[in-house]
Amino acid sequence: MQSEILTVVVERYDPERDKAPRLVTYRVPRQEGMVVADVLLYLYEHEVPDLGFLWECRTRRCGTCAMRVNGHPVLTCSEPVREDMRISPLEGLPVVRDLIVDRQELQERLAPWAGETLDGSGKDARILLEPGEIAHYRALSECIDCFICDSVCPALAENAKGGPQFAGPRRLIRLEAQVQRRAEPLPWLMYAAQSNPSLCTRCFACTEECPRELRPAEAIGSLTKRLYDRHELDPHKTAHITSFVRSILRGAWLDEFRLLVDIYGIVGVAKFIPQALRMLRHRKLPKPHFGKTAQASDIQTILQDLDNRS
Ligand code: SF4
Ligand code: SF4
Ligand code: FES
């Protein structure tokens, strides 16, 4: 039986007062059909007038209400309430106040191409889609900018540590949509190349968490393949892809030693010796593998078949 009163823990943070987020417990009367945004509105109207949170459309269209409930990113305007909820801001983005995160820096990564026509004429050559392609294109173009995919992306989190910057799944799914509908996609592919899609780790967290089921990881795979096929990616950034493919074609086995040599060169591999010794000490160093796996010919036949179809 459902309780009449919901116990809700809200992660609160006031940058002028708090050194770290603090957890505050509230009790909220449950109502029929209540969603998480209703809980926040109740708190704002009855108990916590300074509670910071955002929402606009309440119809899953604007993306502003994205937060985490018990660690899981959701659109709070459509997420049903449950017992013992902990409501937190999206992870991976700076917190402005309570449940509001700063989307500005990631939003600016859509520049310079957002809203632009590339030839400056106000017109841009587009292609007519076949009826069978429309559903696929709509799926790509229905991103609501909720930032959930960016918030769970480990490759984007790595950016903070320096090195080549990955633009994130939200930007890349839009670029793939632009490329698909343009008669001349090259300028858009150049923007895509600058976004470093090959830094995606293929963890699929963005696809798993997207509330619109848009499959950004697959869109990035498609974009990366287009760039790879057109040799538009920096060869250094694609060395691992080339090596991986060669390795699978050779023996249906990922040869991690050769992967390192292909990416860094024989001299460059020397810098990994201390790390390799540490791994050896902890028995984490992969064993060298020579020859082919038992299923090599089956795997190679499948790859060949896929190649013929693409
Ligand atoms: S699949 Fe790629 S883009 Fe998606 S969350 Fe993982 S690393 Fe990020
Ligand atoms: S791709 Fe999905 S998760 Fe990412 S911003 Fe768009 S709607 Fe949100
Ligand atoms: S309030 Fe707009 S998507 Fe939730």
Coordinates of C-alpha atoms and ligand atoms in Angstrom, one line a residue:
M1 CA 0.0 0.0 0.0
Q2 CA 1.3 3.5 -0.9
S3 CA 2.0 5.9 1.9
E4 CA 0.0 9.2 2.0
I5 CA 3.2 11.1 2.7
L6 CA 6.3 11.0 0.5
T7 CA 9.8 11.3 2.1
V8 CA 12.0 13.3 -0.3
V9 CA 15.7 14.1 0.1
V10 CA 16.8 17.1 -1.9
E11 CA 20.4 17.9 -2.7
R12 CA 20.7 21.6 -1.9
Y13 CA 23.5 24.0 -2.6
D14 CA 23.9 27.7 -2.2
P15 CA 27.3 28.8 -3.6
E16 CA 27.3 31.9 -1.2
R17 CA 26.8 29.8 1.9
D18 CA 27.7 26.1 1.3
K19 CA 31.1 24.6 0.8
A20 CA 29.5 21.4 -0.5
P21 CA 26.0 20.2 -1.3
R22 CA 23.9 19.3 1.7
L23 CA 21.0 16.8 1.9
V24 CA 17.7 18.1 3.3
T25 CA 14.7 15.8 4.0
Y26 CA 11.2 17.0 3.3
R27 CA 7.8 15.4 3.6
V28 CA 5.2 16.0 0.8
P29 CA 1.6 14.8 0.6
R30 CA 1.2 12.3 -2.2
Q31 CA -1.4 13.2 -4.9
E32 CA -2.9 11.0 -7.6
G33 CA -0.7 10.9 -10.7
M34 CA 2.0 13.0 -9.1
V35 CA 5.3 13.4 -10.9
V36 CA 8.7 14.5 -9.5
A37 CA 8.3 18.1 -10.8
D38 CA 5.0 18.3 -8.8
V39 CA 6.9 17.5 -5.6
L40 CA 9.4 20.4 -6.3
L41 CA 6.5 22.8 -7.0
Y42 CA 4.7 21.7 -3.8
L43 CA 7.9 22.4 -1.8
Y44 CA 8.4 25.8 -3.6
E45 CA 4.9 26.9 -2.9
H46 CA 4.5 25.6 0.6
E47 CA 7.8 25.1 2.4
V48 CA 11.0 26.2 0.5
P49 CA 10.4 29.4 -1.5
D50 CA 14.1 29.7 -2.3
L51 CA 14.4 26.2 -3.8
G52 CA 16.3 26.4 -7.1
F53 CA 15.0 24.2 -9.9
L54 CA 13.9 24.7 -13.5
W55 CA 10.9 23.6 -15.6
E56 CA 9.0 25.1 -18.5
C57 CA 6.7 23.0 -20.7
R58 CA 5.8 20.1 -18.5
T59 CA 5.3 18.1 -21.7
R60 CA 8.7 16.6 -22.3
R61 CA 9.5 19.2 -25.0
C62 CA 11.9 21.8 -23.5
G63 CA 14.4 19.6 -21.6
T64 CA 14.9 22.1 -18.8
C65 CA 13.6 19.9 -16.0
A66 CA 16.3 17.2 -16.3
M67 CA 17.7 16.1 -12.9
R68 CA 18.7 12.9 -11.2
V69 CA 16.3 10.8 -9.1
N70 CA 18.1 8.3 -6.9
G71 CA 21.2 8.8 -9.2
H72 CA 19.3 8.2 -12.4
P73 CA 18.9 11.1 -14.9
V74 CA 15.2 11.7 -15.8
L75 CA 12.8 14.4 -17.1
T76 CA 11.2 15.3 -13.8
C77 CA 8.0 16.6 -15.5
S78 CA 7.1 13.0 -16.5
E79 CA 8.8 10.9 -13.9
P80 CA 6.3 9.3 -11.5
V81 CA 7.1 9.8 -7.8
R82 CA 8.2 6.8 -5.7
E83 CA 9.0 6.1 -2.1
D84 CA 12.2 7.4 -0.7
M85 CA 13.4 9.7 -3.5
R86 CA 16.7 11.6 -3.5
I87 CA 16.6 14.4 -6.0
S88 CA 19.9 15.8 -7.3
P89 CA 21.1 18.0 -10.1
L90 CA 22.5 16.4 -13.3
E91 CA 26.1 15.3 -12.8
G92 CA 29.0 16.5 -14.8
L93 CA 27.8 20.1 -15.1
P94 CA 28.6 22.9 -12.6
V95 CA 25.8 23.5 -10.1
V96 CA 24.5 27.1 -10.0
R97 CA 22.1 26.6 -7.1
D98 CA 20.3 23.6 -5.7
L99 CA 19.0 21.6 -8.7
I100 CA 20.0 24.1 -11.4
V101 CA 23.1 23.4 -13.4
D102 CA 25.1 25.7 -15.7
R103 CA 24.5 24.6 -19.3
Q104 CA 26.2 27.7 -20.8
E105 CA 29.6 26.3 -21.6
L106 CA 28.3 23.2 -23.2
Q107 CA 25.6 25.1 -25.0
E108 CA 28.3 27.4 -26.6
R109 CA 29.9 24.4 -28.1
L110 CA 27.1 24.3 -30.6
A111 CA 28.7 27.5 -32.0
P112 CA 29.8 28.4 -34.6
W113 CA 27.3 26.5 -36.7
A114 CA 24.1 26.7 -34.7
G115 CA 21.4 28.6 -36.7
E116 CA 23.9 29.3 -39.5
T117 CA 23.5 28.9 -43.3
L118 CA 26.9 28.0 -44.5
D119 CA 27.1 29.9 -47.8
G120 CA 25.8 33.1 -46.2
S121 CA 22.9 33.3 -48.7
G122 CA 20.2 32.4 -46.2
K123 CA 19.6 29.3 -48.3
D124 CA 21.3 26.0 -47.8
A125 CA 21.1 23.1 -50.3
R126 CA 19.1 20.3 -48.8
I127 CA 18.1 16.9 -50.1
L128 CA 14.7 15.3 -50.3
L129 CA 14.4 12.4 -48.0
E130 CA 12.8 9.1 -49.1
P131 CA 9.7 8.2 -47.1
G132 CA 11.5 5.4 -45.4
E133 CA 14.2 7.8 -44.2
I134 CA 11.9 10.3 -42.6
A135 CA 11.4 8.4 -39.4
H136 CA 15.1 8.0 -38.9
Y137 CA 15.8 11.7 -39.6
R138 CA 13.0 12.8 -37.2
A139 CA 14.5 10.6 -34.5
L140 CA 17.8 12.4 -34.9
S141 CA 16.3 15.9 -35.0
E142 CA 14.0 15.6 -32.0
C143 CA 16.7 16.3 -29.5
I144 CA 15.2 18.5 -26.7
D145 CA 18.5 19.8 -25.3
C146 CA 18.0 18.2 -21.9
F147 CA 21.8 17.6 -21.5
I148 CA 21.2 14.2 -20.0
C149 CA 23.5 12.5 -22.6
D150 CA 26.3 15.0 -22.0
S151 CA 25.9 14.6 -18.2
V152 CA 26.6 10.9 -18.3
C153 CA 29.4 11.0 -20.9
P154 CA 32.8 9.9 -19.6
A155 CA 34.6 11.2 -22.7
L156 CA 33.2 14.6 -22.1
A157 CA 34.3 14.4 -18.4
E158 CA 37.8 13.7 -19.5
N159 CA 37.9 17.1 -21.3
A160 CA 38.3 18.8 -18.0
K161 CA 41.7 17.1 -17.7
G162 CA 43.0 18.8 -20.9
G163 CA 44.0 17.3 -24.2
P164 CA 41.8 17.2 -27.4
Q165 CA 38.3 18.3 -26.6
F166 CA 35.4 16.0 -27.2
A167 CA 32.2 18.0 -28.0
G168 CA 29.8 15.6 -26.5
P169 CA 26.9 13.5 -27.7
R170 CA 24.4 16.3 -27.8
R171 CA 26.4 18.3 -30.3
L172 CA 27.4 15.3 -32.4
I173 CA 23.8 13.9 -32.8
R174 CA 22.8 17.3 -34.2
L175 CA 25.8 17.3 -36.6
E176 CA 24.8 13.8 -37.8
A177 CA 21.3 15.1 -38.4
Q178 CA 22.7 18.0 -40.4
V179 CA 25.0 15.8 -42.5
Q180 CA 22.1 13.5 -43.3
R181 CA 19.9 16.2 -44.8
R182 CA 22.5 18.2 -46.7
A183 CA 23.2 17.7 -50.4
E184 CA 26.8 18.8 -49.7
P185 CA 27.6 17.7 -46.2
L186 CA 31.3 18.5 -46.3
P187 CA 31.3 21.7 -44.3
W188 CA 29.2 20.0 -41.6
L189 CA 31.6 17.0 -41.6
M190 CA 34.4 19.5 -41.0
Y191 CA 32.6 20.8 -37.9
A192 CA 32.1 17.2 -36.9
A193 CA 35.8 16.4 -37.3
Q194 CA 36.7 19.4 -35.1
S195 CA 34.4 17.9 -32.5
N196 CA 36.7 14.8 -32.2
P197 CA 34.0 12.1 -32.4
S198 CA 36.7 9.4 -32.3
L199 CA 37.2 10.2 -28.6
C200 CA 33.8 8.6 -27.9
T201 CA 34.5 5.5 -25.8
R202 CA 31.5 3.7 -27.2
C203 CA 30.1 3.1 -23.7
F204 CA 26.5 3.7 -24.9
A205 CA 25.6 5.5 -21.6
C206 CA 24.1 8.4 -23.7
T207 CA 21.9 6.0 -25.7
E208 CA 20.8 4.2 -22.6
E209 CA 19.8 7.4 -20.7
C210 CA 18.3 9.6 -23.5
P211 CA 14.7 10.2 -22.5
R212 CA 13.7 10.6 -26.2
E213 CA 15.4 7.3 -27.2
L214 CA 17.4 9.1 -29.9
R215 CA 20.5 6.8 -29.8
P216 CA 23.3 9.4 -29.8
A217 CA 26.0 6.8 -29.5
E218 CA 24.9 5.2 -32.8
A219 CA 24.7 8.6 -34.5
I220 CA 28.3 9.3 -33.4
G221 CA 29.3 5.9 -34.8
S222 CA 27.7 6.8 -38.1
L223 CA 29.4 10.2 -38.1
T224 CA 32.8 8.7 -37.3
K225 CA 32.5 6.2 -40.1
R226 CA 31.6 8.9 -42.6
L227 CA 34.7 10.9 -41.5
Y228 CA 36.9 7.8 -41.5
D229 CA 35.7 6.7 -45.0
R230 CA 36.4 10.2 -46.3
H231 CA 39.8 10.4 -44.6
E232 CA 38.6 13.6 -42.8
L233 CA 39.9 12.5 -39.4
D234 CA 43.4 13.3 -38.2
P235 CA 45.3 10.0 -38.9
H236 CA 46.8 10.1 -35.4
K237 CA 43.2 10.1 -34.0
T238 CA 42.1 7.2 -36.1
A239 CA 45.3 5.1 -35.7
H240 CA 43.5 3.0 -33.0
I241 CA 40.5 2.4 -35.4
T242 CA 42.8 1.3 -38.2
S243 CA 44.9 -0.9 -35.9
F244 CA 41.8 -2.4 -34.3
V245 CA 40.3 -3.3 -37.7
R246 CA 43.6 -4.8 -39.0
S247 CA 43.9 -6.8 -35.8
I248 CA 40.4 -8.3 -36.1
L249 CA 40.9 -9.0 -39.8
R250 CA 44.3 -10.7 -39.1
G251 CA 43.3 -13.0 -36.3
A252 CA 39.8 -12.0 -34.9
W253 CA 41.7 -10.8 -31.9
L254 CA 42.5 -7.4 -30.5
D255 CA 46.3 -7.3 -30.4
E256 CA 46.8 -4.7 -27.6
F257 CA 50.6 -4.7 -28.0
R258 CA 50.4 -3.9 -31.7
L259 CA 47.7 -1.3 -31.0
L260 CA 50.1 0.6 -28.8
V261 CA 52.9 0.4 -31.5
D262 CA 50.4 1.5 -34.2
I263 CA 49.3 4.6 -32.2
Y264 CA 52.5 5.7 -30.6
G265 CA 55.3 4.1 -32.7
I266 CA 58.0 1.9 -31.3
V267 CA 59.9 4.8 -29.7
G268 CA 56.6 6.2 -28.2
V269 CA 55.8 2.9 -26.6
A270 CA 58.8 3.2 -24.4
K271 CA 57.0 5.7 -22.1
F272 CA 54.5 2.9 -21.2
I273 CA 57.3 0.6 -19.8
P274 CA 56.9 1.8 -16.1
Q275 CA 53.1 1.3 -16.4
A276 CA 53.6 -2.1 -18.0
L277 CA 55.9 -3.1 -15.1
R278 CA 53.3 -2.0 -12.6
M279 CA 50.6 -4.0 -14.4
L280 CA 52.9 -7.0 -14.6
R281 CA 53.4 -6.8 -10.8
H282 CA 49.7 -6.8 -10.2
R283 CA 49.1 -9.5 -12.9
K284 CA 47.1 -7.1 -15.0
L285 CA 49.3 -7.2 -18.1
P286 CA 47.4 -8.9 -21.0
K287 CA 49.1 -12.1 -22.2
P288 CA 50.5 -11.7 -25.7
H289 CA 48.5 -13.6 -28.3
F290 CA 49.8 -15.0 -31.5
G291 CA 48.0 -16.5 -34.4
K292 CA 44.2 -16.6 -34.8
T293 CA 41.3 -17.4 -32.5
A294 CA 39.3 -20.6 -33.1
Q295 CA 36.4 -18.6 -34.6
A296 CA 38.6 -16.3 -36.7
S297 CA 37.3 -17.4 -40.1
D298 CA 33.6 -17.0 -38.9
I299 CA 34.3 -13.5 -37.6
Q300 CA 36.1 -12.5 -40.7
T301 CA 33.2 -13.8 -42.9
I302 CA 30.8 -11.7 -40.8
L303 CA 33.0 -8.6 -41.2
Q304 CA 33.3 -9.1 -44.9
D305 CA 29.6 -9.5 -45.2
L306 CA 29.0 -6.3 -43.2
D307 CA 31.6 -4.5 -45.4
N308 CA 29.8 -5.6 -48.6
R309 CA 26.5 -4.3 -47.3
S310 CA 27.7 -0.9 -46.3
Ligands
SF4_1 S1 28.9 6.4 -26.1 FE1 30.4 8.0 -26.4 S2 29.2 9.9 -26.5 FE2 27.9 8.3 -25.5 S3 28.3 8.5 -23.3 FE3 29.7 7.0 -24.1 S4 31.6 8.2 -24.5 FE4 29.9 9.7 -24.4
SF4_2 S1 20.2 13.5 -27.4 FE1 18.7 12.8 -25.9 S2 19.7 13.0 -24.0 FE2 20.9 14.1 -25.4 S3 20.2 16.2 -25.2 FE3 19.0 15.3 -26.9 S4 17.2 14.5 -25.9 FE4 18.6 14.9 -24.3
FES3 S1 9.4 20.8 -18.2 FE1 9.9 20.7 -20.3 S2 10.7 18.7 -20.6 FE2 10.2 18.7 -18.5

